[in-house]
Amino acid sequence: MNKFDYRVPYADTDNMGVVYYANYLIYFERGRTELLRQIGYTYKEMEEKGLYFPIRNVECNYHSPAHYDDMITIETTLSEIRSASVVFHYVIKCQDKLLVTGMTKHPLVDYSFKPTRLPQDLKDMLEQHLEVIEK
Amino acid sequence: MNKFDYRVPYADTDNMGVVYYANYLIYFERGRTELLRQIGYTYKEMEEKGLYFPIRNVECNYHSPAHYDDMITIETTLSEIRSASVVFHYVIKCQDKLLVTGMTKHPLVDYSFKPTRLPQDLKDMLEQHLEVIEK
Amino acid sequence: MNKFDYRVPYADTDNMGVVYYANYLIYFERGRTELLRQIGYTYKEMEEKGLYFPIRNVECNYHSPAHYDDMITIETTLSEIRSASVVFHYVIKCQDKLLVTGMTKHPLVDYSFKPTRLPQDLKDMLEQHLEVIEK
Amino acid sequence: MNKFDYRVPYADTDNMGVVYYANYLIYFERGRTELLRQIGYTYKEMEEKGLYFPIRNVECNYHSPAHYDDMITIETTLSEIRSASVVFHYVIKCQDKLLVTGMTKHPLVDYSFKPTRLPQDLKDMLEQHLEVIEK
């Protein structure tokens, strides 16, 4: 699991004085990028090797809003690894307050969006960081 | 059901040459704004009367990517009306190609995020546009 | 000169209840994309031929803010054409109210960001739409 | 002067594989927010006291593009303080490579966008951090 702190800029807020709902998906992206960096294989390196993780499904549940200048924490967990897809779960908090939970499912593809498989060395590294999420 | 056409700007694309996944939630927003306008009660007017539709849940399923300068169509359906929440469904296409499907669930609140109820006149108007979605 | 109408979504607004300042640069992009389409040669086609217009300089002057659900008009003018650069000017209004004025200057490059020249046929087409801006 | 490090997410990139030009204005915002925090008076606190810094003018000059996952540094300088306006200058680098320079000019207004003046205590604090920029 990776914890990443992020300061909410004015740019992310909206007319209602809270973070606009689409921006949490960008926070999810920051979380999984940092989790992969922590695992030891950056997403940038994966792309350079021709491995892409586009998104097939997203779920996002909004419990309480984030506001301008809040320091939020994105907790990212790798919760499923299959030969041709991976799943991440996310919990976003502000101090101890739960703001948002979510999930993204990613097929593994090459640059032309054709399905491909995880290289064994990467699969081994990822599996060491797998944490099953209770539903 | 409302159909809204939208031209994809460069701003919405990413490093992989396709629309970044969070931006489809902005397209959903455009869809439900235009559906409400078509029903006869803009979201802006609702807010001026103290009625807000923040988002509690989002689901988004990515079938095929949109690209720069594509003219996409957002089809928005009001699929559930309860006393204190509403649900919208979305289908995004490029010509006849299915790109993205999704759902947003909205509690009804006032400006201080306290639950509130749909005024009867608005509920009546919305119910005339309700379309149940088969799952 | 091209006029393009655009409806301001919630996504573009911020904590102060107005459009966030960076978003006007996206509106400029929409304007110049539509001007090029009107001239008869889309920016997408240019890229397919290996011609890119990245941005070297931007100036943006904010006179009055746009708000959620405003229908704004972006007026775009091609104001300078040189062998290796072009300049666009922008005026954004809401009805007759002046909101924002701006300018973007673009070098002409190929995909590897190396300077390149306008093909003569494109230069001829662009020159027919050139409008000098009084300073 | 404040230095703020920022990791470029996928969300900020575009079809050409570089950071989309409008996003640098968000980086400028991050820079001036952190400079004000360093000075000892956050922008959030200013807003709570009814003092707003909207933007009147922006200039942005693009020297070299930032890419996905780059760790960039935003150097922000408070370069002019007048009774009813302030100016910030920005230099964005990736390691020692110059990417972008820019300027923002801000009138001081209250929540209803009426001109207001800097409180003397804030003006004194800001003046200790003023650094004139050679042109």
mmCIF file of C-alpha atoms in Angstrom, chain A residues 33 41-49 51, chain D residues 67-70:
data_model
loop_
_atom_site.group_PDB
_atom_site.id
_atom_site.type_symbol
_atom_site.label_atom_id
_atom_site.label_comp_id
_atom_site.label_asym_id
_atom_site.label_seq_id
_atom_site.Cartn_x
_atom_site.Cartn_y
_atom_site.Cartn_z
ATOM 1 C CA THR A 33 1.862 5.953 -10.121
ATOM 2 C CA TYR A 41 9.069 -0.277 -11.642
ATOM 3 C CA THR A 42 7.688 3.079 -12.687
ATOM 4 C CA TYR A 43 4.751 3.290 -15.040
ATOM 5 C CA LYS A 44 6.961 5.420 -17.305
ATOM 6 C CA GLU A 45 9.420 2.508 -17.552
ATOM 7 C CA MET A 46 6.564 0.124 -18.332
ATOM 8 C CA GLU A 47 5.448 2.337 -21.208
ATOM 9 C CA GLU A 48 9.006 2.490 -22.510
ATOM 10 C CA LYS A 49 8.881 -1.330 -22.639
ATOM 11 C CA LEU A 51 3.265 -2.087 -21.654
ATOM 12 C CA HIS D 67 6.878 15.328 -19.972
ATOM 13 C CA TYR D 68 4.972 12.687 -18.013
ATOM 14 C CA ASP D 69 6.545 11.836 -14.649
ATOM 15 C CA ASP D 70 9.052 14.697 -14.796
#
